[in-house]
């Protein structure tokens, strides 16, 4: 298995500079990653840097809290797509989910999905903040909203993916959406374990260093 083609190379730090993004995209090319994931202000730059490759560009909206208005998320998503984004990620509204206001959570995701059309929508459910029953409910809402991926974590919470959570997510989704594992996956051996459980994509966080050559994923 060519693991690199299941990897989303991710750089979402608020302090990331234009130079970091240039190096980051160069590393993505070197490693033949499937996609990069970055903040929306850098989508246009990434589009230019990756124009002669088949590497996809994913970006985040309503991030990292997911508590913004639906209208704000839609506006941000449409602007990102205009700038060249191939995929949109958002965080599920955890407050509304925990309030048992499932109708509003569903409406938020459904309206966003309808607004972006055929562009894939990934929904981060932030498993570290949810009980087992809440993970199940979040996944059920995601399938009802016809999202394309359920992603475990944003990288901005307590912890990332766990194999236990992946099993719960997979059982609930019943192949109605794909799964992306994110957080605490920093080498190919760990990535392979998740892929063997049925995960479709892996988020691998960039650790930008002041080096002259691009790092290889190992």
XYZ file of C-alpha atoms in Angstrom:
218
model
C 0.000 0.000 0.000
C 1.307 3.449 -0.958
C 0.434 5.185 2.292
C 1.291 8.634 0.990
C -1.768 8.597 -1.273
C -3.972 8.396 1.826
C -2.286 11.324 3.567
C -3.600 14.853 4.065
C -0.530 16.918 4.921
C -1.759 19.523 7.401
C -0.537 22.955 8.478
C -3.120 24.982 10.405
C -1.025 26.924 12.910
C -2.002 30.574 13.178
C 1.680 31.586 13.004
C 2.353 29.818 9.696
C 4.081 32.212 7.306
C 4.052 32.382 3.523
C 7.545 30.857 3.582
C 6.187 27.987 5.692
C 3.425 27.384 3.154
C 5.925 27.316 0.286
C 8.099 24.764 2.107
C 5.008 22.831 3.183
C 3.742 22.476 -0.391
C 7.218 21.455 -1.551
C 7.232 18.671 1.062
C 3.782 17.542 -0.090
C 5.110 17.251 -3.650
C 8.238 15.412 -2.498
C 6.156 12.873 -0.575
C 3.396 12.583 -3.203
C 0.705 13.189 -0.594
C -2.925 13.043 -1.657
C -3.823 16.463 -0.276
C -2.711 19.441 1.737
C -4.899 21.043 4.385
C -4.301 24.678 5.308
C -6.052 27.839 6.422
C -8.198 29.518 3.798
C -6.038 32.659 3.514
C -3.366 30.481 1.875
C -5.562 28.529 -0.543
C -4.751 30.749 -3.520
C -1.011 30.497 -2.820
C -1.214 26.714 -2.504
C -3.174 26.540 -5.748
C -0.358 28.340 -7.515
C 2.358 26.200 -5.930
C 0.583 22.905 -6.687
C -0.789 23.783 -10.138
C 1.315 21.197 -11.969
C 0.435 18.352 -9.573
C -2.632 16.273 -8.748
C -2.427 17.142 -5.041
C -5.792 18.266 -3.673
C -6.249 21.387 -1.559
C -8.423 21.135 1.553
C -9.248 24.045 3.801
C -11.169 24.648 7.016
C -14.211 26.833 7.684
C -15.781 27.709 11.026
C -12.547 26.461 12.519
C -11.513 25.302 15.091
C -14.657 25.733 17.208
C -17.504 25.076 14.785
C -19.670 27.543 16.708
C -19.944 30.189 13.991
C -23.181 30.920 12.156
C -24.072 28.719 9.214
C -24.102 31.782 6.970
C -20.523 32.630 7.939
C -19.380 29.086 7.218
C -21.075 29.110 3.822
C -19.509 32.438 2.867
C -16.044 31.246 3.908
C -16.465 27.939 2.081
C -17.600 29.547 -1.182
C -14.694 32.027 -1.080
C -12.240 29.181 -0.485
C -13.635 27.211 -3.421
C -13.333 30.292 -5.635
C -9.687 30.543 -4.544
C -9.043 26.927 -5.533
C -10.025 24.672 -2.628
C -10.989 21.135 -3.623
C -12.364 20.041 -0.233
C -13.994 21.802 2.721
C -13.634 20.827 6.381
C -15.702 22.105 9.284
C -16.163 21.250 12.953
C -19.560 20.021 14.096
C -21.309 22.434 16.475
C -20.437 20.707 19.738
C -22.494 23.049 21.919
C -25.674 22.392 19.987
C -24.909 18.662 19.900
C -24.488 18.554 23.671
C -27.673 20.608 24.047
C -29.457 17.775 22.198
C -30.493 20.321 19.581
C -29.945 17.794 16.846
C -32.222 19.536 14.361
C -30.015 22.652 14.399
C -26.829 20.580 14.083
C -28.277 18.766 11.091
C -29.518 21.983 9.491
C -26.076 23.583 9.877
C -24.304 20.719 8.100
C -27.029 20.168 5.539
C -27.107 23.832 4.500
C -23.326 23.926 4.178
C -23.273 20.750 2.095
C -26.002 22.043 -0.195
C -24.176 25.356 -0.613
C -20.919 23.779 -1.795
C -22.517 21.246 -4.117
C -20.173 18.540 -5.391
C -17.204 19.786 -3.355
C -16.469 17.137 -0.691
C -17.416 18.129 2.874
C -15.505 16.712 5.821
C -16.993 17.093 9.292
C -14.720 17.016 12.321
C -16.606 15.582 15.300
C -13.855 16.169 17.915
C -14.002 12.772 19.611
C -12.076 13.903 22.704
C -15.058 16.075 23.667
C -17.712 13.390 23.149
C -18.990 10.321 24.947
C -19.520 7.085 23.033
C -23.231 7.873 22.621
C -22.417 11.381 21.421
C -19.968 10.027 18.845
C -22.712 7.741 17.556
C -25.214 10.608 17.388
C -22.730 12.905 15.638
C -22.082 10.240 13.010
C -25.803 9.655 12.493
C -26.324 13.370 11.899
C -23.410 13.430 9.460
C -24.903 10.637 7.395
C -28.300 12.351 7.421
C -26.595 15.486 6.062
C -24.875 13.448 3.322
C -21.396 14.617 4.275
C -18.512 12.930 2.521
C -16.123 12.322 5.420
C -16.271 12.124 9.188
C -12.980 13.243 10.700
C -11.997 12.413 14.262
C -10.205 15.530 15.463
C -9.181 19.103 14.703
C -5.754 18.973 16.331
C -6.809 21.805 18.630
C -8.437 19.730 21.379
C -7.325 17.283 24.075
C -6.295 14.373 21.902
C -6.530 12.887 18.455
C -7.773 9.670 16.904
C -8.051 6.377 18.756
C -8.629 2.934 17.313
C -11.586 2.485 19.674
C -13.288 5.606 18.357
C -12.637 4.543 14.771
C -14.460 1.255 15.392
C -17.480 3.139 16.789
C -17.491 5.568 13.860
C -17.148 2.814 11.265
C -19.976 0.767 12.803
C -22.271 3.799 12.878
C -21.517 5.142 9.400
C -22.112 1.798 7.688
C -20.143 2.987 4.637
C -22.451 5.992 4.162
C -19.465 8.299 4.615
C -15.708 7.854 4.613
C -13.486 8.167 7.682
C -10.462 10.385 8.264
C -8.235 9.824 11.286
C -6.480 12.868 12.680
C -4.148 13.550 15.585
C -1.214 11.643 17.116
C -0.391 9.950 13.817
C 3.209 10.867 13.126
C 4.748 7.992 11.204
C 3.887 5.441 8.545
C 3.600 2.529 10.984
C 0.834 4.210 12.977
C -0.837 5.403 9.777
C -0.903 1.844 8.433
C -2.644 0.565 11.584
C -5.461 3.041 11.040
C -5.737 2.303 7.340
C -6.028 -1.408 8.108
C -9.099 -0.686 10.281
C -10.906 0.827 7.307
C -9.899 4.482 7.586
C -9.746 6.162 4.172
C -7.558 9.192 4.895
C -4.960 10.171 7.494
C -4.075 13.666 8.669
C -0.334 14.108 9.130
C 0.674 17.368 10.786
C 3.593 19.263 9.310
C 6.440 20.143 11.677
C 8.061 22.993 9.838
C 11.816 23.258 10.325
C 14.351 25.607 8.847
C 15.917 23.063 6.512
C 16.969 23.282 2.905
C 15.493 19.950 1.857
C 12.011 18.531 2.141
C 11.340 15.847 4.737
C 10.249 12.364 3.776
C 7.306 10.734 5.523
C 8.701 7.781 7.465
